[in-house]
Amino acid sequence: MPSADILSAFFATALLMALVPGPDNLFVLTQSAVYGARAGFATTFGLITGLCAHTAAVTLGVAALFRASEAAFLGLKIVGALYLLHLARLSFRSGASSASLERSRFPGFLALYRRGVIMNITNPKVSLFFLAFLPQFADPGRGNLSAQIILFGALFQCATLLVFGGVALLGGKLAIWFNKSVREQILLNRAAGCVFVALAVALAFTGR
């Protein structure tokens, strides 16, 4: 198995990667700012579940398909962009309601968890990132490579949980402030919709 030094270096690198502002950070922030910190944690656990899928994809070699096949990469990218546009539509529609109605339209923690899963697994760039990143720390001389990649994937998920958990708590603080009035709630929903549209456009035009 990898040495303690390698594991420590990987975990520190994973923390830095998770801290870099990106689609997942913004996704957690918007969901927790609209629905509260617990909603942000539900979204975070969904994203982490998606990372499990990407780790398995790297272990099984599926991620290499997205690197080799333009059609596979494009198909998954389109699905992800369409899903983000769907979330944007829901946010804009919610922006026309009152704060009390918005609370009654809370999608539920399971729905937010599913959003996190779908958001993550439909982003082929995450698979390609894991394909390029995880094997760099694996050493054939230290045991089974698949087991090492699974271990590194789990460490990356732990780092993500720490960072995104902090983002969820921050978003929860924002939710308390924004939910004080109908106007602020509407503005927040519209801002969340704009974020989802921007993420969809960015994903649609990203390359391998």
PDB file of C-alpha atoms in Angstrom:
ATOM      1  CA  MET A   1       0.000   0.000   0.000  1.00  0.00           C
ATOM      2  CA  PRO A   2       1.149   3.628  -0.456  1.00  0.00           C
ATOM      3  CA  SER A   3       3.388   5.098   2.227  1.00  0.00           C
ATOM      4  CA  ALA A   4       2.169   7.632   4.779  1.00  0.00           C
ATOM      5  CA  ASP A   5       4.100  10.370   2.972  1.00  0.00           C
ATOM      6  CA  ILE A   6       2.362   9.605  -0.324  1.00  0.00           C
ATOM      7  CA  LEU A   7      -1.048   9.485   1.340  1.00  0.00           C
ATOM      8  CA  SER A   8      -0.417  12.779   3.126  1.00  0.00           C
ATOM      9  CA  ALA A   9       0.769  14.464  -0.072  1.00  0.00           C
ATOM     10  CA  PHE A  10      -2.252  13.176  -1.961  1.00  0.00           C
ATOM     11  CA  PHE A  11      -4.703  14.342   0.720  1.00  0.00           C
ATOM     12  CA  ALA A  12      -3.139  17.802   0.826  1.00  0.00           C
ATOM     13  CA  THR A  13      -3.343  18.030  -2.966  1.00  0.00           C
ATOM     14  CA  ALA A  14      -6.956  16.849  -2.914  1.00  0.00           C
ATOM     15  CA  LEU A  15      -7.833  19.560  -0.382  1.00  0.00           C
ATOM     16  CA  LEU A  16      -6.326  22.202  -2.639  1.00  0.00           C
ATOM     17  CA  MET A  17      -8.223  20.810  -5.628  1.00  0.00           C
ATOM     18  CA  ALA A  18     -11.505  20.889  -3.697  1.00  0.00           C
ATOM     19  CA  LEU A  19     -10.848  24.492  -2.609  1.00  0.00           C
ATOM     20  CA  VAL A  20     -10.478  25.701  -6.200  1.00  0.00           C
ATOM     21  CA  PRO A  21     -13.785  27.384  -7.164  1.00  0.00           C
ATOM     22  CA  GLY A  22     -15.636  25.237  -9.666  1.00  0.00           C
ATOM     23  CA  PRO A  23     -19.064  23.915 -10.657  1.00  0.00           C
ATOM     24  CA  ASP A  24     -19.434  21.619  -7.656  1.00  0.00           C
ATOM     25  CA  ASN A  25     -18.566  24.336  -5.125  1.00  0.00           C
ATOM     26  CA  LEU A  26     -21.065  26.703  -6.715  1.00  0.00           C
ATOM     27  CA  PHE A  27     -23.680  23.963  -6.834  1.00  0.00           C
ATOM     28  CA  VAL A  28     -23.375  23.285  -3.097  1.00  0.00           C
ATOM     29  CA  LEU A  29     -23.339  27.006  -2.321  1.00  0.00           C
ATOM     30  CA  THR A  30     -26.489  27.769  -4.310  1.00  0.00           C
ATOM     31  CA  GLN A  31     -28.461  24.829  -2.897  1.00  0.00           C
ATOM     32  CA  SER A  32     -27.495  25.598   0.697  1.00  0.00           C
ATOM     33  CA  ALA A  33     -28.097  29.331   0.229  1.00  0.00           C
ATOM     34  CA  VAL A  34     -31.625  28.626  -1.053  1.00  0.00           C
ATOM     35  CA  TYR A  35     -32.641  25.763   1.263  1.00  0.00           C
ATOM     36  CA  GLY A  36     -30.203  25.865   4.187  1.00  0.00           C
ATOM     37  CA  ALA A  37     -27.042  24.133   5.342  1.00  0.00           C
ATOM     38  CA  ARG A  38     -28.615  20.659   5.651  1.00  0.00           C
ATOM     39  CA  ALA A  39     -29.646  20.900   2.002  1.00  0.00           C
ATOM     40  CA  GLY A  40     -26.051  21.740   1.152  1.00  0.00           C
ATOM     41  CA  PHE A  41     -24.858  18.639   2.985  1.00  0.00           C
ATOM     42  CA  ALA A  42     -27.418  16.492   1.146  1.00  0.00           C
ATOM     43  CA  THR A  43     -26.101  17.896  -2.143  1.00  0.00           C
ATOM     44  CA  THR A  44     -22.517  17.302  -0.990  1.00  0.00           C
ATOM     45  CA  PHE A  45     -23.199  13.635  -0.221  1.00  0.00           C
ATOM     46  CA  GLY A  46     -24.718  13.306  -3.690  1.00  0.00           C
ATOM     47  CA  LEU A  47     -21.608  14.788  -5.277  1.00  0.00           C
ATOM     48  CA  ILE A  48     -19.406  12.451  -3.240  1.00  0.00           C
ATOM     49  CA  THR A  49     -21.478   9.483  -4.414  1.00  0.00           C
ATOM     50  CA  GLY A  50     -20.778  10.683  -7.948  1.00  0.00           C
ATOM     51  CA  LEU A  51     -17.069  10.646  -7.119  1.00  0.00           C
ATOM     52  CA  CYS A  52     -17.463   6.985  -6.143  1.00  0.00           C
ATOM     53  CA  ALA A  53     -18.755   6.346  -9.648  1.00  0.00           C
ATOM     54  CA  HIS A  54     -15.804   8.185 -11.186  1.00  0.00           C
ATOM     55  CA  THR A  55     -13.352   6.240  -9.025  1.00  0.00           C
ATOM     56  CA  ALA A  56     -14.973   2.997 -10.182  1.00  0.00           C
ATOM     57  CA  ALA A  57     -14.818   4.223 -13.781  1.00  0.00           C
ATOM     58  CA  VAL A  58     -11.079   4.812 -13.507  1.00  0.00           C
ATOM     59  CA  THR A  59     -10.565   1.444 -11.806  1.00  0.00           C
ATOM     60  CA  LEU A  60     -12.540  -0.377 -14.498  1.00  0.00           C
ATOM     61  CA  GLY A  61     -11.106   1.629 -17.386  1.00  0.00           C
ATOM     62  CA  VAL A  62     -14.436   3.205 -18.372  1.00  0.00           C
ATOM     63  CA  ALA A  63     -13.019   6.711 -18.050  1.00  0.00           C
ATOM     64  CA  ALA A  64     -10.550   5.879 -20.800  1.00  0.00           C
ATOM     65  CA  LEU A  65     -13.550   5.524 -23.129  1.00  0.00           C
ATOM     66  CA  PHE A  66     -14.444   9.187 -22.676  1.00  0.00           C
ATOM     67  CA  ARG A  67     -10.862  10.149 -23.458  1.00  0.00           C
ATOM     68  CA  ALA A  68     -10.788   7.993 -26.579  1.00  0.00           C
ATOM     69  CA  SER A  69     -14.331   8.525 -27.879  1.00  0.00           C
ATOM     70  CA  GLU A  70     -15.519  11.991 -28.864  1.00  0.00           C
ATOM     71  CA  ALA A  71     -19.095  10.689 -29.228  1.00  0.00           C
ATOM     72  CA  ALA A  72     -19.193   9.276 -25.676  1.00  0.00           C
ATOM     73  CA  PHE A  73     -17.710  12.453 -24.247  1.00  0.00           C
ATOM     74  CA  LEU A  74     -20.132  14.648 -26.204  1.00  0.00           C
ATOM     75  CA  GLY A  75     -23.166  12.553 -25.252  1.00  0.00           C
ATOM     76  CA  LEU A  76     -22.500  12.668 -21.526  1.00  0.00           C
ATOM     77  CA  LYS A  77     -21.649  16.371 -21.736  1.00  0.00           C
ATOM     78  CA  ILE A  78     -24.973  17.157 -23.436  1.00  0.00           C
ATOM     79  CA  VAL A  79     -26.913  15.206 -20.801  1.00  0.00           C
ATOM     80  CA  GLY A  80     -25.154  17.140 -18.042  1.00  0.00           C
ATOM     81  CA  ALA A  81     -25.788  20.518 -19.678  1.00  0.00           C
ATOM     82  CA  LEU A  82     -29.486  19.734 -20.210  1.00  0.00           C
ATOM     83  CA  TYR A  83     -29.850  18.700 -16.590  1.00  0.00           C
ATOM     84  CA  LEU A  84     -28.299  21.966 -15.411  1.00  0.00           C
ATOM     85  CA  LEU A  85     -30.699  23.905 -17.647  1.00  0.00           C
ATOM     86  CA  HIS A  86     -33.552  21.946 -16.065  1.00  0.00           C
ATOM     87  CA  LEU A  87     -32.357  23.043 -12.606  1.00  0.00           C
ATOM     88  CA  ALA A  88     -32.094  26.624 -13.890  1.00  0.00           C
ATOM     89  CA  ARG A  89     -35.719  26.479 -15.066  1.00  0.00           C
ATOM     90  CA  LEU A  90     -36.833  25.253 -11.644  1.00  0.00           C
ATOM     91  CA  SER A  91     -34.930  28.084  -9.964  1.00  0.00           C
ATOM     92  CA  PHE A  92     -36.402  30.780 -12.207  1.00  0.00           C
ATOM     93  CA  ARG A  93     -39.914  29.417 -11.646  1.00  0.00           C
ATOM     94  CA  SER A  94     -39.342  29.423  -7.889  1.00  0.00           C
ATOM     95  CA  GLY A  95     -38.201  33.028  -8.108  1.00  0.00           C
ATOM     96  CA  ALA A  96     -41.769  34.104  -8.826  1.00  0.00           C
ATOM     97  CA  SER A  97     -43.164  32.674  -5.588  1.00  0.00           C
ATOM     98  CA  SER A  98     -43.293  34.021  -2.074  1.00  0.00           C
ATOM     99  CA  ALA A  99     -40.889  32.871   0.607  1.00  0.00           C
ATOM    100  CA  SER A 100     -43.592  30.835   2.331  1.00  0.00           C
ATOM    101  CA  LEU A 101     -44.523  29.096  -0.919  1.00  0.00           C
ATOM    102  CA  GLU A 102     -40.862  28.491  -1.651  1.00  0.00           C
ATOM    103  CA  ARG A 103     -40.432  26.727   1.660  1.00  0.00           C
ATOM    104  CA  SER A 104     -43.433  24.544   0.824  1.00  0.00           C
ATOM    105  CA  ARG A 105     -41.772  23.675  -2.492  1.00  0.00           C
ATOM    106  CA  PHE A 106     -38.620  22.380  -0.813  1.00  0.00           C
ATOM    107  CA  PRO A 107     -37.704  19.396  -3.038  1.00  0.00           C
ATOM    108  CA  GLY A 108     -36.589  17.233  -0.136  1.00  0.00           C
ATOM    109  CA  PHE A 109     -33.173  16.003   0.915  1.00  0.00           C
ATOM    110  CA  LEU A 110     -33.380  12.887  -1.240  1.00  0.00           C
ATOM    111  CA  ALA A 111     -34.080  15.008  -4.325  1.00  0.00           C
ATOM    112  CA  LEU A 112     -31.117  17.266  -3.505  1.00  0.00           C
ATOM    113  CA  TYR A 113     -28.959  14.175  -3.016  1.00  0.00           C
ATOM    114  CA  ARG A 114     -30.027  12.929  -6.456  1.00  0.00           C
ATOM    115  CA  ARG A 115     -29.217  16.321  -7.951  1.00  0.00           C
ATOM    116  CA  GLY A 116     -25.694  16.051  -6.571  1.00  0.00           C
ATOM    117  CA  VAL A 117     -25.234  12.544  -7.967  1.00  0.00           C
ATOM    118  CA  ILE A 118     -26.502  13.463 -11.439  1.00  0.00           C
ATOM    119  CA  MET A 119     -24.583  16.745 -11.473  1.00  0.00           C
ATOM    120  CA  ASN A 120     -21.331  14.907 -10.803  1.00  0.00           C
ATOM    121  CA  ILE A 121     -21.642  11.770 -12.915  1.00  0.00           C
ATOM    122  CA  THR A 122     -22.802  13.696 -16.003  1.00  0.00           C
ATOM    123  CA  ASN A 123     -19.618  15.777 -16.008  1.00  0.00           C
ATOM    124  CA  PRO A 124     -17.115  13.788 -18.113  1.00  0.00           C
ATOM    125  CA  LYS A 125     -14.327  16.187 -17.132  1.00  0.00           C
ATOM    126  CA  VAL A 126     -14.391  14.710 -13.622  1.00  0.00           C
ATOM    127  CA  SER A 127     -13.786  11.229 -15.035  1.00  0.00           C
ATOM    128  CA  LEU A 128     -10.920  12.516 -17.144  1.00  0.00           C
ATOM    129  CA  PHE A 129      -9.488  14.388 -14.162  1.00  0.00           C
ATOM    130  CA  PHE A 130      -9.584  11.243 -12.034  1.00  0.00           C
ATOM    131  CA  LEU A 131      -8.070   9.249 -14.906  1.00  0.00           C
ATOM    132  CA  ALA A 132      -5.151  11.694 -15.079  1.00  0.00           C
ATOM    133  CA  PHE A 133      -4.817  12.395 -11.340  1.00  0.00           C
ATOM    134  CA  LEU A 134      -5.304   9.215  -9.313  1.00  0.00           C
ATOM    135  CA  PRO A 135      -2.867   6.893 -11.161  1.00  0.00           C
ATOM    136  CA  GLN A 136      -0.035   9.394 -10.656  1.00  0.00           C
ATOM    137  CA  PHE A 137       0.114   8.446  -6.984  1.00  0.00           C
ATOM    138  CA  ALA A 138      -0.268   4.692  -7.505  1.00  0.00           C
ATOM    139  CA  ASP A 139       2.873   2.574  -7.413  1.00  0.00           C
ATOM    140  CA  PRO A 140       2.854  -0.968  -8.901  1.00  0.00           C
ATOM    141  CA  GLY A 141       5.585  -1.883  -6.445  1.00  0.00           C
ATOM    142  CA  ARG A 142       3.300  -1.235  -3.479  1.00  0.00           C
ATOM    143  CA  GLY A 143       0.505  -3.661  -4.224  1.00  0.00           C
ATOM    144  CA  ASN A 144      -2.611  -3.950  -6.340  1.00  0.00           C
ATOM    145  CA  LEU A 145      -3.126  -0.843  -8.467  1.00  0.00           C
ATOM    146  CA  SER A 146      -6.912  -1.053  -8.393  1.00  0.00           C
ATOM    147  CA  ALA A 147      -6.908  -1.144  -4.593  1.00  0.00           C
ATOM    148  CA  GLN A 148      -4.597   1.867  -4.482  1.00  0.00           C
ATOM    149  CA  ILE A 149      -6.820   3.854  -6.853  1.00  0.00           C
ATOM    150  CA  ILE A 150      -9.876   3.035  -4.748  1.00  0.00           C
ATOM    151  CA  LEU A 151      -8.003   4.216  -1.641  1.00  0.00           C
ATOM    152  CA  PHE A 152      -6.991   7.475  -3.314  1.00  0.00           C
ATOM    153  CA  GLY A 153     -10.549   7.965  -4.504  1.00  0.00           C
ATOM    154  CA  ALA A 154     -11.811   7.554  -0.930  1.00  0.00           C
ATOM    155  CA  LEU A 155      -9.257  10.084   0.339  1.00  0.00           C
ATOM    156  CA  PHE A 156     -10.342  12.532  -2.351  1.00  0.00           C
ATOM    157  CA  GLN A 157     -13.955  12.094  -1.212  1.00  0.00           C
ATOM    158  CA  CYS A 158     -12.947  12.836   2.397  1.00  0.00           C
ATOM    159  CA  ALA A 159     -11.182  16.023   1.307  1.00  0.00           C
ATOM    160  CA  THR A 160     -14.226  16.997  -0.729  1.00  0.00           C
ATOM    161  CA  LEU A 161     -16.516  16.407   2.248  1.00  0.00           C
ATOM    162  CA  LEU A 162     -14.431  18.714   4.441  1.00  0.00           C
ATOM    163  CA  VAL A 163     -14.334  21.549   1.915  1.00  0.00           C
ATOM    164  CA  PHE A 164     -17.877  21.261   0.595  1.00  0.00           C
ATOM    165  CA  GLY A 165     -19.186  20.868   4.151  1.00  0.00           C
ATOM    166  CA  GLY A 166     -17.663  24.255   4.905  1.00  0.00           C
ATOM    167  CA  VAL A 167     -19.278  25.676   1.792  1.00  0.00           C
ATOM    168  CA  ALA A 168     -22.641  24.254   2.892  1.00  0.00           C
ATOM    169  CA  LEU A 169     -22.323  25.923   6.297  1.00  0.00           C
ATOM    170  CA  LEU A 170     -21.488  29.229   4.601  1.00  0.00           C
ATOM    171  CA  GLY A 171     -24.473  28.854   2.302  1.00  0.00           C
ATOM    172  CA  GLY A 172     -26.657  28.095   5.316  1.00  0.00           C
ATOM    173  CA  LYS A 173     -25.660  31.437   6.847  1.00  0.00           C
ATOM    174  CA  LEU A 174     -26.621  33.149   3.600  1.00  0.00           C
ATOM    175  CA  ALA A 175     -29.972  31.327   3.610  1.00  0.00           C
ATOM    176  CA  ILE A 176     -30.847  32.795   7.005  1.00  0.00           C
ATOM    177  CA  TRP A 177     -30.218  36.291   5.650  1.00  0.00           C
ATOM    178  CA  PHE A 178     -31.931  35.816   2.288  1.00  0.00           C
ATOM    179  CA  ASN A 179     -35.054  34.198   3.752  1.00  0.00           C
ATOM    180  CA  LYS A 180     -35.869  37.311   5.768  1.00  0.00           C
ATOM    181  CA  SER A 181     -37.939  38.758   2.926  1.00  0.00           C
ATOM    182  CA  VAL A 182     -39.769  37.662  -0.211  1.00  0.00           C
ATOM    183  CA  ARG A 183     -37.733  40.026  -2.404  1.00  0.00           C
ATOM    184  CA  GLU A 184     -34.392  38.636  -1.195  1.00  0.00           C
ATOM    185  CA  GLN A 185     -35.633  35.069  -1.688  1.00  0.00           C
ATOM    186  CA  ILE A 186     -36.688  35.861  -5.257  1.00  0.00           C
ATOM    187  CA  LEU A 187     -33.327  37.481  -6.014  1.00  0.00           C
ATOM    188  CA  LEU A 188     -31.495  34.454  -4.642  1.00  0.00           C
ATOM    189  CA  ASN A 189     -33.523  32.028  -6.758  1.00  0.00           C
ATOM    190  CA  ARG A 190     -32.858  34.073  -9.872  1.00  0.00           C
ATOM    191  CA  ALA A 191     -29.162  34.225  -9.034  1.00  0.00           C
ATOM    192  CA  ALA A 192     -29.138  30.440  -8.585  1.00  0.00           C
ATOM    193  CA  GLY A 193     -30.844  30.076 -11.978  1.00  0.00           C
ATOM    194  CA  CYS A 194     -28.183  32.238 -13.601  1.00  0.00           C
ATOM    195  CA  VAL A 195     -25.457  30.123 -11.986  1.00  0.00           C
ATOM    196  CA  PHE A 196     -27.002  26.930 -13.382  1.00  0.00           C
ATOM    197  CA  VAL A 197     -27.251  28.469 -16.870  1.00  0.00           C
ATOM    198  CA  ALA A 198     -23.602  29.562 -16.700  1.00  0.00           C
ATOM    199  CA  LEU A 199     -22.527  26.079 -15.582  1.00  0.00           C
ATOM    200  CA  ALA A 200     -24.540  24.478 -18.393  1.00  0.00           C
ATOM    201  CA  VAL A 201     -22.922  26.747 -20.995  1.00  0.00           C
ATOM    202  CA  ALA A 202     -19.455  26.117 -19.571  1.00  0.00           C
ATOM    203  CA  LEU A 203     -20.014  22.352 -19.655  1.00  0.00           C
ATOM    204  CA  ALA A 204     -21.495  22.436 -23.162  1.00  0.00           C
ATOM    205  CA  PHE A 205     -18.450  24.237 -24.581  1.00  0.00           C
ATOM    206  CA  THR A 206     -15.788  22.379 -22.644  1.00  0.00           C
ATOM    207  CA  GLY A 207     -13.403  20.151 -24.523  1.00  0.00           C
ATOM    208  CA  ARG A 208     -11.697  16.906 -23.628  1.00  0.00           C
TER     209      ARG A 208
END
